Short mmCIF file of C-alpha atoms in Angstrom, two decimals:
data_model
loop_
_atom_site.label_atom_id
_atom_site.label_comp_id
_atom_site.label_asym_id
_atom_site.label_seq_id
_atom_site.Cartn_x
_atom_site.Cartn_y
_atom_site.Cartn_z
CA MET A 1 -2.89 26.87 2.32
CA ASN A 2 -2.25 23.69 1.40
CA VAL A 3 -4.88 20.91 2.38
CA LYS A 4 -3.03 18.16 4.07
CA LYS A 5 -4.03 14.59 2.80
CA ALA A 6 -3.68 11.75 5.06
CA LEU A 7 -1.59 9.05 2.08
CA GLY A 8 -0.37 5.33 2.70
CA THR A 9 3.27 4.73 2.06
CA SER A 10 5.35 2.71 -0.12
CA LEU A 11 6.53 -0.31 2.00
CA MET A 12 5.79 1.07 5.25
CA GLY A 13 3.93 3.30 7.54
CA THR A 14 1.91 6.50 6.67
CA MET A 15 2.98 9.27 4.77
CA LEU A 16 1.35 13.32 5.19
CA PHE A 17 1.37 14.31 1.52
CA SER A 18 2.36 18.35 2.61
CA SER A 19 2.40 19.36 -1.03
CA GLY A 20 0.11 18.80 -3.96
CA ALA A 21 -2.83 17.60 -2.21
CA GLU A 22 -5.16 19.35 -3.88
CA GLY A 23 -4.00 17.47 -7.00
CA ALA A 24 -4.21 13.75 -5.74
CA GLU A 25 -7.57 14.24 -4.14
CA LYS A 26 -8.62 15.14 -7.69
CA HIS A 27 -7.34 12.24 -9.53
CA MET A 28 -8.48 9.58 -6.90
CA ASN A 29 -11.53 10.64 -7.06
CA SER A 30 -12.05 10.46 -10.63
CA THR A 31 -10.82 7.25 -11.15
CA PRO A 32 -13.56 5.33 -13.48
CA SER A 33 -14.16 1.27 -13.26
CA VAL A 34 -14.60 -1.21 -15.18
CA GLY A 35 -17.08 -2.60 -17.49
CA SER A 36 -17.84 -5.90 -16.11
CA ARG A 37 -17.59 -7.60 -19.04
CA GLN A 38 -14.55 -6.50 -19.91
CA MET A 39 -13.84 -8.16 -16.27
CA LEU A 40 -14.77 -11.90 -17.14
CA GLU A 41 -12.03 -14.38 -16.19
CA SER A 42 -9.37 -11.46 -15.93
CA ALA A 43 -6.12 -12.71 -13.99
CA ILE A 44 -2.98 -11.83 -13.87
CA PRO A 45 0.21 -14.23 -12.24
CA VAL A 46 1.92 -12.35 -9.76
CA ALA A 47 5.08 -12.88 -8.31
CA VAL A 48 5.95 -12.97 -4.31
CA TYR A 49 9.16 -11.80 -2.81
CA ASN A 50 10.18 -12.64 0.93
CA GLY A 51 7.23 -14.19 1.25
CA PHE A 52 5.35 -10.88 1.31
CA LEU A 53 6.10 -8.64 -1.57
CA VAL A 54 3.80 -8.82 -4.27
CA VAL A 55 5.10 -8.07 -7.90
CA VAL A 56 2.67 -8.04 -11.00
CA SER A 57 3.43 -6.93 -14.83
CA GLY A 58 1.92 -3.74 -16.52
CA GLN A 59 2.54 -1.34 -19.02
CA ILE A 60 3.53 2.29 -19.04
CA GLY A 61 3.46 3.96 -22.66
CA GLY A 62 3.03 0.27 -24.31
CA ARG A 63 6.11 -1.07 -22.58
CA LYS A 64 5.95 -4.14 -20.34
CA GLN A 65 7.16 -2.98 -16.32
CA ASN A 66 7.12 -4.25 -12.86
CA PHE A 67 5.23 -2.85 -10.60
CA ILE A 68 4.81 -3.70 -6.32
CA VAL A 69 0.95 -4.06 -5.80
CA ASP A 70 0.92 -2.17 -2.13
CA THR A 71 -2.98 -1.33 -0.93
CA GLY A 72 -0.91 1.21 1.37
CA THR A 73 0.39 3.45 -1.27
CA ALA A 74 -1.82 6.34 -2.37
CA PRO A 75 -0.90 7.98 -4.39
CA SER A 76 0.50 4.96 -6.24
CA ILE A 77 4.41 5.41 -7.00
CA LEU A 78 6.70 5.85 -10.34
CA ASN A 79 10.46 5.34 -10.05
CA ALA A 80 12.36 8.53 -10.95
CA ARG A 81 14.48 6.68 -12.93
CA LEU A 82 11.26 5.91 -15.46
CA ALA A 83 9.93 10.01 -14.72
CA LYS A 84 13.31 10.80 -16.55
CA LYS A 85 13.21 8.44 -19.28
CA MET A 86 9.53 9.66 -20.24
CA GLY A 87 10.68 13.37 -20.13
CA LEU A 88 7.70 13.92 -17.46
CA GLN A 89 7.51 17.25 -15.72
CA VAL A 90 8.55 16.29 -11.98
CA THR A 91 6.83 18.87 -9.34
CA GLU A 92 9.12 18.29 -6.23
CA THR A 93 7.51 18.16 -2.70
CA THR A 94 7.83 16.79 0.63
CA LEU A 95 6.18 13.76 2.38
CA MET A 96 6.73 12.87 5.78
CA ALA A 97 7.37 9.61 6.87
CA ILE A 98 6.62 7.60 9.48
CA GLY A 99 7.62 11.53 11.34
CA ARG A 100 10.60 12.13 8.83
CA SER A 101 10.69 14.03 6.38
CA VAL A 102 11.28 13.04 2.75
CA LYS A 103 11.93 14.51 -0.41
CA THR A 104 9.90 13.76 -3.38
CA GLY A 105 7.83 14.79 -6.42
CA ASN A 106 4.99 13.85 -8.33
CA ALA A 107 4.23 13.95 -11.84
CA VAL A 108 1.11 13.16 -14.63
CA VAL A 109 1.62 9.71 -16.35
CA PRO A 110 -0.31 9.65 -19.53
CA GLU A 111 -1.19 5.91 -18.88
CA LEU A 112 -0.81 2.88 -17.14
CA GLU A 113 -1.64 -0.69 -17.91
CA LEU A 114 -2.91 -3.34 -15.28
CA GLY A 115 -4.77 -6.34 -17.00
CA PRO A 116 -7.85 -4.66 -17.48
CA ILE A 117 -7.43 -1.54 -16.23
CA ARG A 118 -6.39 1.65 -17.89
CA ALA A 119 -5.70 4.57 -16.41
CA LYS A 120 -5.24 7.40 -18.44
CA GLU A 121 -3.58 11.29 -17.14
CA LEU A 122 -2.52 9.54 -13.84
CA PHE A 123 -1.28 11.62 -10.63
CA MET A 124 1.69 9.49 -9.36
CA ASN A 125 4.29 10.25 -6.23
CA VAL A 126 7.84 10.28 -8.20
CA MET A 127 10.51 8.42 -5.66
CA ASP A 128 13.90 7.07 -6.56
CA LEU A 129 13.21 3.14 -6.23
CA SER A 130 16.23 1.96 -6.37
CA GLN A 131 17.00 0.71 -3.00
CA TRP A 132 14.08 -1.20 -3.72
CA GLU A 133 15.62 -2.66 -6.92
CA LYS A 134 18.72 -3.77 -5.47
CA ASN A 135 17.17 -5.77 -2.75
CA ILE A 136 14.52 -8.09 -4.80
CA GLY A 137 17.38 -8.10 -8.19
CA ILE A 138 14.61 -6.77 -10.29
CA GLU A 139 13.85 -3.31 -12.28
CA LEU A 140 10.73 -1.70 -11.05
CA ALA A 141 8.22 0.89 -12.52
CA GLY A 142 6.60 1.57 -9.54
CA ILE A 143 4.44 0.95 -6.75
CA LEU A 144 0.85 0.87 -7.44
CA GLY A 145 -1.83 1.22 -4.60
CA MET A 146 -5.46 1.58 -4.75
CA ASP A 147 -6.00 4.43 -6.79
CA VAL A 148 -5.07 2.03 -9.25
CA LEU A 149 -6.30 -1.14 -8.21
CA GLY A 150 -9.29 0.46 -6.76
CA ARG A 151 -10.58 0.65 -10.51
CA ALA A 152 -11.84 -2.44 -10.32
CA SER A 153 -13.01 -5.36 -8.13
CA PHE A 154 -10.53 -7.95 -7.39
CA ARG A 155 -8.93 -10.72 -5.65
CA LEU A 156 -5.36 -11.16 -4.79
CA ASP A 157 -4.43 -14.85 -3.76
CA TYR A 158 -0.99 -15.63 -2.40
CA GLU A 159 -1.74 -19.12 -2.80
CA LYS A 160 -2.29 -19.26 -6.51
CA LYS A 161 -0.42 -16.17 -7.04
CA GLU A 162 -2.66 -14.35 -9.18
CA LEU A 163 -4.41 -11.15 -8.87
CA ILE A 164 -7.61 -11.81 -10.63
CA PHE A 165 -10.49 -9.37 -11.73
CA GLY A 166 -13.76 -9.81 -11.81
CA THR A 167 -16.87 -10.87 -9.35
CA VAL A 168 -15.56 -11.15 -6.05
CA GLY A 169 -17.47 -13.03 -2.42
CA GLU A 170 -18.94 -12.09 0.61
CA GLU A 171 -15.75 -14.53 2.57
CA GLY A 172 -13.56 -13.09 4.78
CA ILE A 173 -13.54 -9.94 7.33
CA ALA A 174 -14.66 -6.98 6.05
CA VAL A 175 -13.44 -3.71 5.88
CA GLY A 176 -14.20 -0.03 4.79
CA TYR A 177 -12.37 1.95 2.21
CA ASN A 178 -12.65 5.23 1.61
CA PRO A 179 -11.95 6.53 -2.15
CA MET A 180 -11.14 9.62 -0.83
CA THR A 181 -7.77 8.95 0.61
CA GLY A 182 -7.30 5.80 -1.27
CA LEU A 183 -7.04 3.51 2.40
CA ALA A 184 -8.98 0.28 3.97
CA LEU A 185 -8.85 1.51 7.60
CA ALA A 186 -9.23 -1.74 9.90
CA ASP A 187 -10.42 -1.81 13.48
CA ALA A 188 -8.47 -3.89 15.63
CA ILE A 189 -7.92 -4.30 19.16
CA VAL A 190 -3.79 -4.21 19.95
CA GLN A 191 -2.63 -5.13 23.70
CA GLY A 192 -5.94 -4.12 24.49
CA ARG A 193 -6.09 -0.71 22.81
CA ARG A 194 -9.05 -0.17 20.13
CA VAL A 195 -6.78 1.29 17.38
CA ARG A 196 -7.14 1.57 13.11
CA LEU A 197 -4.99 0.34 11.33
CA ILE A 198 -4.24 0.50 7.03
CA VAL A 199 -4.65 -2.50 5.30
CA ASP A 200 -0.84 -2.81 3.86
CA THR A 201 -0.29 -5.65 1.83
CA GLY A 202 3.52 -4.29 1.12
CA SER A 203 4.55 -4.61 4.40
CA ASP A 204 5.17 -7.93 6.74
CA LEU A 205 4.86 -5.89 9.79
CA VAL A 206 2.45 -4.57 12.61
CA VAL A 207 3.05 -1.08 13.46
CA VAL A 208 1.02 1.21 15.81
CA TYR A 209 1.81 4.81 17.05
CA GLY A 210 2.19 6.82 20.13
CA GLU A 211 3.21 6.45 23.44
CA ASN A 212 2.32 4.43 26.39
CA TRP A 213 2.80 0.99 24.23
CA GLY A 214 4.38 -0.98 27.44
CA ASP A 215 8.32 -0.57 28.39
CA SER A 216 9.66 -2.86 25.22
CA PRO A 217 13.08 -2.49 24.53
CA GLY A 218 14.75 -0.12 21.95
CA ALA A 219 14.94 -1.27 18.33
CA VAL A 220 15.91 0.67 14.84
CA ILE A 221 13.21 -0.90 12.11
CA ALA A 222 16.30 -0.78 9.41
CA THR A 223 14.89 0.97 6.15
CA ARG A 224 17.60 0.04 3.55
CA ASP A 225 15.93 -3.66 3.42
CA GLY A 226 12.61 -1.83 1.18
CA ARG A 227 10.63 -1.39 4.15
CA SER A 228 10.21 2.31 4.15
CA VAL A 229 10.75 5.60 2.51
CA ALA A 230 12.01 6.76 5.27
CA GLU A 231 16.03 6.43 5.83
CA GLN A 232 15.93 4.83 9.37
CA VAL A 233 13.00 4.56 12.03
CA ALA A 234 12.87 4.38 15.96
CA ALA A 235 10.89 2.01 17.18
CA ARG A 236 10.44 -0.40 19.97
CA PRO A 237 8.75 -4.02 19.31
CA ILE A 238 6.08 -4.91 21.29
CA LEU A 239 6.98 -7.98 23.49
CA LYS A 240 4.25 -10.91 23.32
CA PRO A 241 1.66 -9.09 21.06
CA GLU A 242 -1.45 -10.06 20.78
CA MET A 243 -4.07 -8.37 17.74
CA GLU A 244 -7.84 -9.07 17.66
CA LEU A 245 -9.26 -8.17 14.31
CA GLY A 246 -12.93 -9.64 13.37
CA GLY A 247 -13.77 -11.40 16.11
CA LYS A 248 -10.83 -13.19 15.30
CA GLN A 249 -7.33 -13.16 17.53
CA PHE A 250 -4.26 -13.17 15.89
CA HIS A 251 -0.41 -14.32 18.74
CA GLY A 252 3.09 -13.54 17.53
CA LEU A 253 2.71 -10.99 15.05
CA ARG A 254 6.41 -9.21 14.34
CA THR A 255 4.57 -5.74 16.14
CA TYR A 256 6.50 -2.51 16.74
CA CYS A 257 5.53 0.62 17.98
CA VAL A 258 6.87 4.07 16.72
CA PRO A 259 6.28 6.91 19.71
CA SER A 260 7.15 9.63 17.26
CA ALA A 261 4.66 9.04 14.44
CA ALA A 262 1.13 10.35 13.57
CA GLY A 263 -1.38 9.45 11.66
CA ALA A 264 -4.86 11.96 10.49
CA GLY A 265 -7.55 9.02 11.16
CA TYR A 266 -5.34 6.00 11.70
CA ASP A 267 -3.02 4.11 14.46
CA GLY A 268 -0.60 2.62 12.36
CA PHE A 269 -1.19 0.02 9.69
CA PHE A 270 -0.62 -4.01 9.66
CA GLY A 271 0.74 -6.20 6.64
CA VAL A 272 -1.63 -9.06 5.41
CA ARG A 273 0.57 -11.20 5.47
CA ALA A 274 1.69 -10.09 8.89
CA LEU A 275 -1.24 -12.32 9.93
CA LYS A 276 -0.40 -15.12 7.84
CA LEU A 277 -3.65 -14.28 5.35
CA ARG A 278 -3.83 -16.10 2.44
CA GLY A 279 -5.66 -13.22 0.58
CA ILE A 280 -7.29 -10.15 -0.18
CA THR A 281 -10.55 -8.75 -2.02
CA PHE A 282 -12.23 -5.54 -2.97
CA ASP A 283 -15.63 -4.72 -4.12
CA ARG A 284 -16.14 -2.07 -5.63
CA GLU A 285 -19.39 -1.41 -5.80
CA SER A 286 -19.86 -1.66 -2.21
CA GLN A 287 -15.93 0.21 -1.33
CA THR A 288 -15.22 -2.69 0.95
CA VAL A 289 -11.51 -4.69 1.59
CA ARG A 290 -12.35 -8.64 2.49
CA LEU A 291 -8.92 -10.16 4.32
CA LEU A 292 -9.26 -14.05 3.67
CA ASN A 293 -7.97 -16.00 6.85
#
């Protein structure tokens, strides 16, 4: 019997990894930290697409590659095209993405580098990312989640367009991070209801799961624009949405409910840029994500 493990999705929503979860958990629990001496003054530039989607340069097999940075993804995702080119053995599996079954695979990447981070024998999901490549106009090697990013303390600064590795301060709204799941979950209030939401740099929406979110008109969140791994997601916009997080009020957010979706231990997700935050930090020592307002 497979152990079901709650995982983040690339760019929108939540996946339940229904096969190979034991391998994913093993690799996520054995992520070594980067030595503090290596971390001093280590920063890499980022590009920001569509106002929220962060792309950085890293390396696989000694070759420079482009990666999306997505704190809502775990394990990280390797582009199927690159997996084939590298001759990796890919095991087929299935993901549940916001209530829909998606065929995918997983593989072990010999080595991946991002700034001071050196990850060896890295377990990754394997998916076709050609649609995202088409949408933003560049080649992508994959999507990096917290199983890679969480190996070091870092600061993602949207204004300076930098991913900075090293010591971080205690500024911002604190959110606990669970290294077992690779997810940062924030306690929030949406429309007067208490919810736990994934902190997701790979989205510019707020999405809550379940019923009874009001009689909002029907809508479909298009997924061919690079916002979901599913084909299409039936959703309803929440009119005049309100959200409270860390004692701060947020209004006018693009907020949707997905009645058919469900998550284990969480109620949806919010895009960091949906809240117009200027950045986030992660402190590996305290296992804390902080939202910079």
